[in-house]
Coordinates of C-alpha atoms and ligand atoms in Angstrom, one line a residue:
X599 CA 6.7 9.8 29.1
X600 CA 8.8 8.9 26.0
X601 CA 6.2 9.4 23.0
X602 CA 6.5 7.8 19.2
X603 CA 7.6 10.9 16.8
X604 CA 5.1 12.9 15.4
X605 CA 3.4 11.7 12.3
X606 CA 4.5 8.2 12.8
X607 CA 2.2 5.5 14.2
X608 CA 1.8 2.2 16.1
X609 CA -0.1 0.1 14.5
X610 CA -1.4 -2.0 17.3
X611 CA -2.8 -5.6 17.7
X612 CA -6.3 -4.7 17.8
X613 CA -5.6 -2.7 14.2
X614 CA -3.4 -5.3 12.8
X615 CA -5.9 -7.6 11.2
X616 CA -7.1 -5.1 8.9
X617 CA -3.4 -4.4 7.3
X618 CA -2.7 -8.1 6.9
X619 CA -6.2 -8.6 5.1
X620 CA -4.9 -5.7 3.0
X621 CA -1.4 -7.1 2.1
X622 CA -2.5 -10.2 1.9
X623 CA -5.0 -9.8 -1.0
X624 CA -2.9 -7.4 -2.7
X625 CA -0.1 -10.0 -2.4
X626 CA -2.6 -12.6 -3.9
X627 CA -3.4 -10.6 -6.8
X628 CA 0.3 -9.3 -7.5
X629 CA 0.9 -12.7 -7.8
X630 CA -1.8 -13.6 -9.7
X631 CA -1.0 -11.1 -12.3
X632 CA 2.8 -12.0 -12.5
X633 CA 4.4 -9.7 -10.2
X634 CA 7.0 -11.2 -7.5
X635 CA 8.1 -9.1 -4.3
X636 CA 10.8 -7.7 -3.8
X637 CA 12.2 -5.8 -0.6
X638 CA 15.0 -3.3 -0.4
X639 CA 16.4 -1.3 2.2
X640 CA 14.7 1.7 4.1
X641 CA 17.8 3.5 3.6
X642 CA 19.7 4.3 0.4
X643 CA 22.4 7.3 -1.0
X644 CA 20.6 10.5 -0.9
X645 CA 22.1 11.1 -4.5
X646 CA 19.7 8.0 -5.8
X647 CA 16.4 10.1 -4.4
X648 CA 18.1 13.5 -5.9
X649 CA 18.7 12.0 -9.5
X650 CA 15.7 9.8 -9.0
X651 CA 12.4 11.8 -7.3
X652 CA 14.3 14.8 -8.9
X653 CA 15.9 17.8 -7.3
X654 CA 13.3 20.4 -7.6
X655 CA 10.2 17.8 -6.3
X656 CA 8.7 18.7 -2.5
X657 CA 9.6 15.6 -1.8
X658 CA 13.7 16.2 -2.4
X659 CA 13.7 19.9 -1.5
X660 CA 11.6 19.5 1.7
X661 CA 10.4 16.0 2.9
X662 CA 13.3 13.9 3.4
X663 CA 14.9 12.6 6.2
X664 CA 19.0 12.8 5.4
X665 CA 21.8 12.5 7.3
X666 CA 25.7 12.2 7.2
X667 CA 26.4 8.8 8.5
X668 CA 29.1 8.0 10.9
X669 CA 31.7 7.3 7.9
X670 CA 30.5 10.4 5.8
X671 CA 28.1 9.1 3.7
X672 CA 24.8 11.1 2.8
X673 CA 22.0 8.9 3.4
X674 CA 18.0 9.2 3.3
X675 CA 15.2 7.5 4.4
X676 CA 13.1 6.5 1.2
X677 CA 10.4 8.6 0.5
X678 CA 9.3 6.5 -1.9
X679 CA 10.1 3.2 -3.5
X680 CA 10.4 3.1 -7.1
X681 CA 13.8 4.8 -7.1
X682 CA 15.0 1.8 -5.3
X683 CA 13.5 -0.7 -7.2
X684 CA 15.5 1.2 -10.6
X685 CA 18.7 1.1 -8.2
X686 CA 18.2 -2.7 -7.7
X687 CA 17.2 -3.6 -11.1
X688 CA 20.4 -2.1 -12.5
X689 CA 22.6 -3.4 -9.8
X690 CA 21.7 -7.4 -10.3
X691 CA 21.0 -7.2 -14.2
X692 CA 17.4 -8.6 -13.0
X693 CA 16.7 -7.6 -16.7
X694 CA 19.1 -9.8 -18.2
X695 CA 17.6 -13.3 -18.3
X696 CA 14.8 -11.9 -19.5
X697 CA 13.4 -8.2 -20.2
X698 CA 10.3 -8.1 -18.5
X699 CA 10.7 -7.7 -14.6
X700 CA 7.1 -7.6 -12.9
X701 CA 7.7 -6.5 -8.8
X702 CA 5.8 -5.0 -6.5
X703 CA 6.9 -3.9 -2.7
X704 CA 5.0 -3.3 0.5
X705 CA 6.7 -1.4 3.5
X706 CA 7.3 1.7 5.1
X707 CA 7.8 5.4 3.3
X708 CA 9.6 8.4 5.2
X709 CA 8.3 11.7 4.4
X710 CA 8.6 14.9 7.3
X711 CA 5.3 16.6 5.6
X712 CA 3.0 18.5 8.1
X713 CA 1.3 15.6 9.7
X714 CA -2.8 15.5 9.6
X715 CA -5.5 13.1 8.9
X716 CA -4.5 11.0 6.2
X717 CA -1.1 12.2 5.9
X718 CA 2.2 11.0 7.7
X719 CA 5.7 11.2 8.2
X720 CA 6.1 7.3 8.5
X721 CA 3.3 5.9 6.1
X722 CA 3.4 2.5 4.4
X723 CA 2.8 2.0 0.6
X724 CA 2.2 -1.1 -2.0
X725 CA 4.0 -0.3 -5.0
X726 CA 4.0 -2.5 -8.2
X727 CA 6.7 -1.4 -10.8
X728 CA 6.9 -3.2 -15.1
X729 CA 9.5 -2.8 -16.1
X730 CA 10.3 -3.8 -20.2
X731 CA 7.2 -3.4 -22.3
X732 CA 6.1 -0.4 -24.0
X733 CA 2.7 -1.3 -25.2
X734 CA -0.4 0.7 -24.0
X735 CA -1.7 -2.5 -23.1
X736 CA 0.5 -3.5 -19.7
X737 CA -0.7 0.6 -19.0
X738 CA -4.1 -0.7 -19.0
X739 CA -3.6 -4.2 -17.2
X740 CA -1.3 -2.1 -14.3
X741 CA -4.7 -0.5 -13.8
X742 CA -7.0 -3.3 -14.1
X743 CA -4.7 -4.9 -11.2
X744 CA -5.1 -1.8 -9.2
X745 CA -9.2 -1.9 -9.8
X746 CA -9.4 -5.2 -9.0
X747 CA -7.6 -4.8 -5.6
X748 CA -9.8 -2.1 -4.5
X749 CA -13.0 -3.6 -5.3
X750 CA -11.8 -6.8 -3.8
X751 CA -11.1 -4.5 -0.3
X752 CA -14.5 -3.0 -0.7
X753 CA -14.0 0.0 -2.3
X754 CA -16.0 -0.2 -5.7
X755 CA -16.6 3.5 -5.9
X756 CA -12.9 4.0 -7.1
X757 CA -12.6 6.2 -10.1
X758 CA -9.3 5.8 -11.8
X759 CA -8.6 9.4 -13.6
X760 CA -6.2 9.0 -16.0
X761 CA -3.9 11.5 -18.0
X762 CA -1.0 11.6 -20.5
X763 CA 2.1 14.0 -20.1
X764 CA 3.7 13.4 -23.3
X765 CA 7.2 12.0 -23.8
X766 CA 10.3 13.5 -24.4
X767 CA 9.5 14.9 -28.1
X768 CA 6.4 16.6 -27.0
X769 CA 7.5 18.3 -23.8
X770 CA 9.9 21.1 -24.8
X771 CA 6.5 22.6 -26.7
X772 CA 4.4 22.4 -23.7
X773 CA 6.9 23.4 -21.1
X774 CA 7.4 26.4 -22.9
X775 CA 3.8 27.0 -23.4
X776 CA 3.4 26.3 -19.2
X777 CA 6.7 28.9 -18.9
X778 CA 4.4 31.3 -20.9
X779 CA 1.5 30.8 -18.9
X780 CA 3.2 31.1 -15.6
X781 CA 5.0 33.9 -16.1
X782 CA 1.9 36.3 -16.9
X783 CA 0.8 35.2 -13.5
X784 CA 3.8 35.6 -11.6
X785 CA 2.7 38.0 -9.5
X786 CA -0.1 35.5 -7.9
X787 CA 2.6 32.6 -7.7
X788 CA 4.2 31.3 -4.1
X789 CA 8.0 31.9 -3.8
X790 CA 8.3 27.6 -4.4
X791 CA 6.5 28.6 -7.8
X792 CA 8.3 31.2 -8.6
X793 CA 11.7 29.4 -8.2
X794 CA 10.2 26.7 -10.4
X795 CA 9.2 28.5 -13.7
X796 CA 11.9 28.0 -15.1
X797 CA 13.2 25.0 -14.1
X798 CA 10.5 22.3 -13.5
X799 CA 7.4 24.1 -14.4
X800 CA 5.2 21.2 -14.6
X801 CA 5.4 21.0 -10.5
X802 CA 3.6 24.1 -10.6
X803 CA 0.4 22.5 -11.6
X804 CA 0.2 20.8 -8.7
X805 CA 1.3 23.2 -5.9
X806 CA -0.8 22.9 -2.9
X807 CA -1.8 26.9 -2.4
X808 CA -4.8 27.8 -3.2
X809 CA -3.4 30.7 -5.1
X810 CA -1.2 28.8 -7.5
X811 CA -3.7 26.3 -7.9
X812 CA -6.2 28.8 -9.3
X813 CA -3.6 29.7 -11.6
X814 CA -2.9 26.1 -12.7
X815 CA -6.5 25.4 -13.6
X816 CA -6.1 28.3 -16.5
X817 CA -2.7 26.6 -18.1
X818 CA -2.6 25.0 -21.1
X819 CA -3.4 21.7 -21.2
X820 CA -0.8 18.6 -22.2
X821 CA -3.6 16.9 -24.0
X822 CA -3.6 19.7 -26.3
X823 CA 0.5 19.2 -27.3
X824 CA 0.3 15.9 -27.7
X825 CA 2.6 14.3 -30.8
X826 CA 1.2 11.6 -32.9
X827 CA 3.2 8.9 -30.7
X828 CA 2.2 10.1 -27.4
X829 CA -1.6 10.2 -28.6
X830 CA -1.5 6.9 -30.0
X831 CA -0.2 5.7 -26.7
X832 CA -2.7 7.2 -24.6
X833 CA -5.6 6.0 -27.6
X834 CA -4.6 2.9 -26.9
X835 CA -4.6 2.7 -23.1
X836 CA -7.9 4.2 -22.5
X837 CA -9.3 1.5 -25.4
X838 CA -7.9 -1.3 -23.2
X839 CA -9.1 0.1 -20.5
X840 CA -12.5 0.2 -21.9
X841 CA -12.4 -3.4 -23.2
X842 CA -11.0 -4.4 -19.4
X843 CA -14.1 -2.5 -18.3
X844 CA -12.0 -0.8 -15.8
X845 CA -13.9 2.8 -14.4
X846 CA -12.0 5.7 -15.4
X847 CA -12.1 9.4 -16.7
X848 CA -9.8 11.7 -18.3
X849 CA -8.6 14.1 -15.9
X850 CA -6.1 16.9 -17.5
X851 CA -5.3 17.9 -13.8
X852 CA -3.5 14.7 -12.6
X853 CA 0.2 15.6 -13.3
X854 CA 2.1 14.0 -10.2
X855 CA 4.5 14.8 -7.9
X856 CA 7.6 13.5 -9.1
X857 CA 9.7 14.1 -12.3
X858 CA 10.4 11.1 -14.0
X859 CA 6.8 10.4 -15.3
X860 CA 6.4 10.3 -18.9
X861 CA 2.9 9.3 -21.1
X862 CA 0.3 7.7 -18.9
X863 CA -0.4 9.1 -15.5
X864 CA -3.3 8.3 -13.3
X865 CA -4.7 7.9 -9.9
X866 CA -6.8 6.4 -8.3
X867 CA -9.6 8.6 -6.4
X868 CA -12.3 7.6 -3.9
X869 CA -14.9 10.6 -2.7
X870 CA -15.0 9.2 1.2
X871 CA -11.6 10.6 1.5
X872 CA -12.4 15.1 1.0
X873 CA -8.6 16.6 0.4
X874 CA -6.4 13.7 0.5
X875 CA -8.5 11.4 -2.1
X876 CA -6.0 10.2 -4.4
X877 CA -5.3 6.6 -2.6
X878 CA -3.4 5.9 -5.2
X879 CA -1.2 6.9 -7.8
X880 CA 1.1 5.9 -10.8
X881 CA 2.1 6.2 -14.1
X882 CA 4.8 5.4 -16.9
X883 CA 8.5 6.3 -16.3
X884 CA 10.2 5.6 -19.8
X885 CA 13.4 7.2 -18.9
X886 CA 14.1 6.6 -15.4
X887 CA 16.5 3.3 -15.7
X888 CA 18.6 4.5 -18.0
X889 CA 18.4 8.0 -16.3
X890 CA 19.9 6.3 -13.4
X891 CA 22.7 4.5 -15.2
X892 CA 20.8 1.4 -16.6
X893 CA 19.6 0.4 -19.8
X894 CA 16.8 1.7 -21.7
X895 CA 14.1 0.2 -20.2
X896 CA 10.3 1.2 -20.5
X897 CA 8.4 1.3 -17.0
X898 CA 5.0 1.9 -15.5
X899 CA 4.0 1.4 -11.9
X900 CA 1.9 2.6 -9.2
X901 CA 1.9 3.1 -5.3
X902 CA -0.6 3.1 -3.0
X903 CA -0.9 4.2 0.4
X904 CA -1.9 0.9 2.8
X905 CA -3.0 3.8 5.9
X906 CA -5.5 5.9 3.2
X907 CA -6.7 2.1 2.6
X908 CA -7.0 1.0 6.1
X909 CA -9.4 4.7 6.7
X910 CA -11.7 3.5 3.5
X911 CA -12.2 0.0 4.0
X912 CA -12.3 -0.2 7.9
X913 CA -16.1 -0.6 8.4
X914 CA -16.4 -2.5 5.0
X915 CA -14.3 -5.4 5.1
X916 CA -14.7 -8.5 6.1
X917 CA -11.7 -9.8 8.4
X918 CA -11.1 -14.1 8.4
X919 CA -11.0 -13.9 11.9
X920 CA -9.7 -18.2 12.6
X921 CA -11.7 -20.0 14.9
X922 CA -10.3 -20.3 18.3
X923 CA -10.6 -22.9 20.8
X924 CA -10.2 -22.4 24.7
X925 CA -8.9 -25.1 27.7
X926 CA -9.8 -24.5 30.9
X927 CA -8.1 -26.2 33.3
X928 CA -10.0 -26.2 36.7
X929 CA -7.2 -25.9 39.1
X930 CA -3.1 -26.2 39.0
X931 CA -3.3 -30.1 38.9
X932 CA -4.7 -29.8 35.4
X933 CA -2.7 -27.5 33.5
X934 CA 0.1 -29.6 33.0
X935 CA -2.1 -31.9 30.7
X936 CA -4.6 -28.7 29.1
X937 CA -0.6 -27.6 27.8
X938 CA -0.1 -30.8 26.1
X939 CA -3.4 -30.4 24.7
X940 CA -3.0 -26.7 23.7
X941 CA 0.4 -28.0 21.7
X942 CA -1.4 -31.0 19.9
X943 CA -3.7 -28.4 18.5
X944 CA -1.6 -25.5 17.9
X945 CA 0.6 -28.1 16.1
X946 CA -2.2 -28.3 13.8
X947 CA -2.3 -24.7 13.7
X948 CA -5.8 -24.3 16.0
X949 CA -5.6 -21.1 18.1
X950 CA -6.0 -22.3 21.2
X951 CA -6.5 -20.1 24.1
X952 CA -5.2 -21.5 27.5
X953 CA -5.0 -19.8 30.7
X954 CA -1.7 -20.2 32.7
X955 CA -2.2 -17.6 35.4
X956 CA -4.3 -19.6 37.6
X957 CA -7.8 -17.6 37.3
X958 CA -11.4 -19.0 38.2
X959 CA -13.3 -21.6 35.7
X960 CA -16.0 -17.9 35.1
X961 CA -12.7 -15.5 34.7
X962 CA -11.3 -18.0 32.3
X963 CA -14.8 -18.4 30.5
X964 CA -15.0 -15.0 30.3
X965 CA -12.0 -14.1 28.5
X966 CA -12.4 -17.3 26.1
X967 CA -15.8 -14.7 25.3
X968 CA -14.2 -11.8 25.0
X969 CA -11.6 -13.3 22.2
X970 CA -14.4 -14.7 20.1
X971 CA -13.6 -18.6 20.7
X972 CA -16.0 -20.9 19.4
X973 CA -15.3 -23.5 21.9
X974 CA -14.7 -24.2 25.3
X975 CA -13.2 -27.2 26.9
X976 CA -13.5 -27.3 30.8
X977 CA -11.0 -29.6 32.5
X978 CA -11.4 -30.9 35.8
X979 CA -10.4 -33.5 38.0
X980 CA -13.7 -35.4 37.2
X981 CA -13.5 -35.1 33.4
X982 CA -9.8 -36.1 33.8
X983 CA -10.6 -39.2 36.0
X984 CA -13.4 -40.4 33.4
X985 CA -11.2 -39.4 30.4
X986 CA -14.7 -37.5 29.4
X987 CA -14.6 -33.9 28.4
X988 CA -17.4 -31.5 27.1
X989 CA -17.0 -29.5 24.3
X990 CA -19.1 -26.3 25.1
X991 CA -20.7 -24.1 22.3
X992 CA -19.6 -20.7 23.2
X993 CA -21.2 -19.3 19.8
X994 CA -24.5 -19.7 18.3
X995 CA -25.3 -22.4 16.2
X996 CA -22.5 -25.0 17.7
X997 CA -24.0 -27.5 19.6
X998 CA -22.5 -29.6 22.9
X999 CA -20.6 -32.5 22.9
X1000 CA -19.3 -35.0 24.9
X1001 CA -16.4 -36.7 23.7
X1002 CA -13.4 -38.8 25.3
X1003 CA -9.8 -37.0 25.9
X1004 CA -8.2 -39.3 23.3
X1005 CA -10.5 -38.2 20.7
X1006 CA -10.4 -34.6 21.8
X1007 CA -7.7 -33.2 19.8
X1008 CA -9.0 -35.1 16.5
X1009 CA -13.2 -33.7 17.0
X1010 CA -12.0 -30.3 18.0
X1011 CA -9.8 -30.2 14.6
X1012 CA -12.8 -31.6 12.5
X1013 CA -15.4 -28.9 14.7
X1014 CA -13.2 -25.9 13.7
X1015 CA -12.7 -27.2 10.3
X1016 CA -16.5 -27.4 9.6
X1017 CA -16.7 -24.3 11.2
X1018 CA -14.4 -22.5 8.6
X1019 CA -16.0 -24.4 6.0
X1020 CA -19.5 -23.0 6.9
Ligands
LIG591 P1 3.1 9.4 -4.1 O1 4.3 8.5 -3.8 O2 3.3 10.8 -3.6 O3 2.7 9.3 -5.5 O4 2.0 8.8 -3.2 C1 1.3 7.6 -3.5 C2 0.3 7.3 -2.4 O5 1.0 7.1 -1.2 C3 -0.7 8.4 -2.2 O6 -1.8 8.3 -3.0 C4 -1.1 8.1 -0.8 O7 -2.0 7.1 -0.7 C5 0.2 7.6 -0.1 N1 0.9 8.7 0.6 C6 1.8 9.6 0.1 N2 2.2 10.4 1.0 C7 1.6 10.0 2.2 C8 1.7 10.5 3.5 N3 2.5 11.5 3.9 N4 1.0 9.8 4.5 C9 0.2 8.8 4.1 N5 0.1 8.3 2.8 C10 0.8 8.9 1.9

């Protein structure tokens, strides 16, 4: 039997509802804050992930999926979708009419990590990237977005733990302090680590063996290299955040995957979730644009993982399921004129649920139960003849009512309608 590949999941009709709730209010909010969507493609230059994620990251050494294309290009599957979003931004100017570009994405990430609970190989992501303002402030309103999103999907015990890693003038200190740090440890260090010391020794404090990681909780800590700037910065996001009365907690130990973070870092952690918590993660990327050939451009952003979502919110949120109407048309003679029914209301955008495979009037009545319709409208020869039909309560608290085929289309619109409004 052919088989999906590992890691990467259907998401099937009876699962659906509970993403589109999920994009949809995150699309509501993006938009309510100023962001527009963008979409670019799933595949891009492997050179753009190299120079952007960074060539010593897991997710560039390990995780991607590249390929030499028929014509010789080297080509990836995006792991993740800011580097993207940069490449686009430089490529159509979008900065040009006016500095400040507000986007956010939603669509599929590629990453060939060990699959388990929580973690996949194809796994889907909403990402919001600012780019063009440098004040602590948009730090603090990216976050406020992201806090308002998850309590929104029912998930108000979110904790966003925020961090700073320093810009540009303050790293070289701390790296070498990290180097220092490291290297009296080597011999407890896994051969990724070790490699890495020198390198890109920040991505040692967030190795996933337990070894390293005991080692990382002893290194210095960024907070404590900080220049006056960077401080200032990170003053000034927490106080906004505080104002914004967003949750959140200084956490030294968020450092992120990727390499082109600079200042503000932070995710966003929920206890229901045991080793893969973080839902949600972001921070500031001051360099990144211009790193890949574009202006100098301030950015902060965010992604978030829409299948860590979907395992959270599951039993907690409340899905719009639209009230659905079904025609049941006694025998063959009748279906002809339940269809032209059936159109008049899906026309108005009614779900109507008709039965074309020629089943009994119980089968029928039965399967109109079974997909929650609120009504049932039985169509025989007799109703037909008297131009009367019956609209039948199949829920509780809709009453009957007997109404004439002309005026069938019109009452079932207004029943359905009162029903939403209720
Ligand atoms: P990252 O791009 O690594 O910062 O990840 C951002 C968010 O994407 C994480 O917090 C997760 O919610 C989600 N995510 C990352 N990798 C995976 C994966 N392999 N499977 C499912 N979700 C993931």
């Amino acid at each position: 039997m052919l088989q999906a590949i590992k890691g990467m999941n259907d998401i099937l009709p009876g699962e659906v509802a509970l993403w589109q709730t999920i994009e949809e209010t995150a699309r509501a909010i993006c938009e309510a804050y100023g962001y527009q969507e963008i979409r670019t493609p799933v595949l891009e230059k492997t050179e753009l992930f190299a120079r952007g994620v960074g060539e010593s990251t897991d997710i560039v050494e390990k995780e991607m999926y590249s390929f030499v294309d028929r014509g010789g290009d080297n080509l990836s599957l995006r792991p993740e979708g800011t580097a993207g979003v940069v490449r686009a931004l430089i490529e159509h100017k979008m900065h040009a009419a006016d500095p400040e570009v507000r986007v956010y994405y939603i669509g599929p990430m590629y990453r060939r990590e060990r699959p388990q609970k929580g973690r996949y190989r194809q796994f889907h992501q909403i990402g919001v990237e600012a780019f063009g303002i440098a004040a602590p402030e948009v730090d603090a309103e990216l976050m406020a977005m992201l806090y308002q999103f998850l309590r929104e999907i029912g998930l108000p015990d979110v904790v966003l733990d925020v961090n700073t890693l320093g810009d540009q003038s303050d790293r070289p200190r701390y790296l070498e302090a990290l180097r220092a740090h490291f290297e009296q440890h080597r011999s407890e260090l896994c051969e990724d680590c070790l490699r890495r010391i020198e390198r890109a020794p920040l991505r040692l404090l967030d190795c996933k063996s337990e070894r390293c990681h005991a080692v990382a909780l002893a290194a210095p800590l960024v907070l404590d290299h900080l220049g006056p700037a960077s401080r200032e910065h990170f003053d000034g996001v927490r106080r906004a955040l505080d104002r914004l009365q967003v949750p959140h907690r200084v956490n030294p130990r968020v450092v992120r995957g990727l390499d082109y973070y600079t200042r503000t870092v932070f995710e966003a952690v929920s206890t229901g979730l045991g080793s893969q918590n973080a839902i949600c993660g972001g921070g500031r990327y001051d360099n990144l644009v211009e790193q890949l050939g574009g202006p100098a451009l301030p950015a902060i952003g965010y992604a978030q993982g829409i299948e860590r979502l979907v395992m959270l919110v599951a039993d907690k949120l409340a899905l719009r399921a639209p009230t659905a109407v079904a025609l049941v048309p006694v025998a063959s003679e009748q279906r002809a004129q339940a269809l032209e029914i059936a159109a008049l209301l899906r026309g108005r955008r009614i779900r109507c649920i008709l039965d074309l495979a020629g089943r009994s009037v119980k089968a029928q009545l039965r399967r109109a139960n079974r997909a929650n319709a609120a009504f049932a409208v039985v169509l025989g020869e007799e109703e037909i003849r008297r131009g009367q039909v019956e609209i039948k309560p199949l829920v509780e608290g809709e009453s009957a009512e007997q109404v004439a085929i002309a005026s069938l289309v019109d009452r079932l619109t207004a029943r359905c309608a009162e029903r939403a409004a209720g």
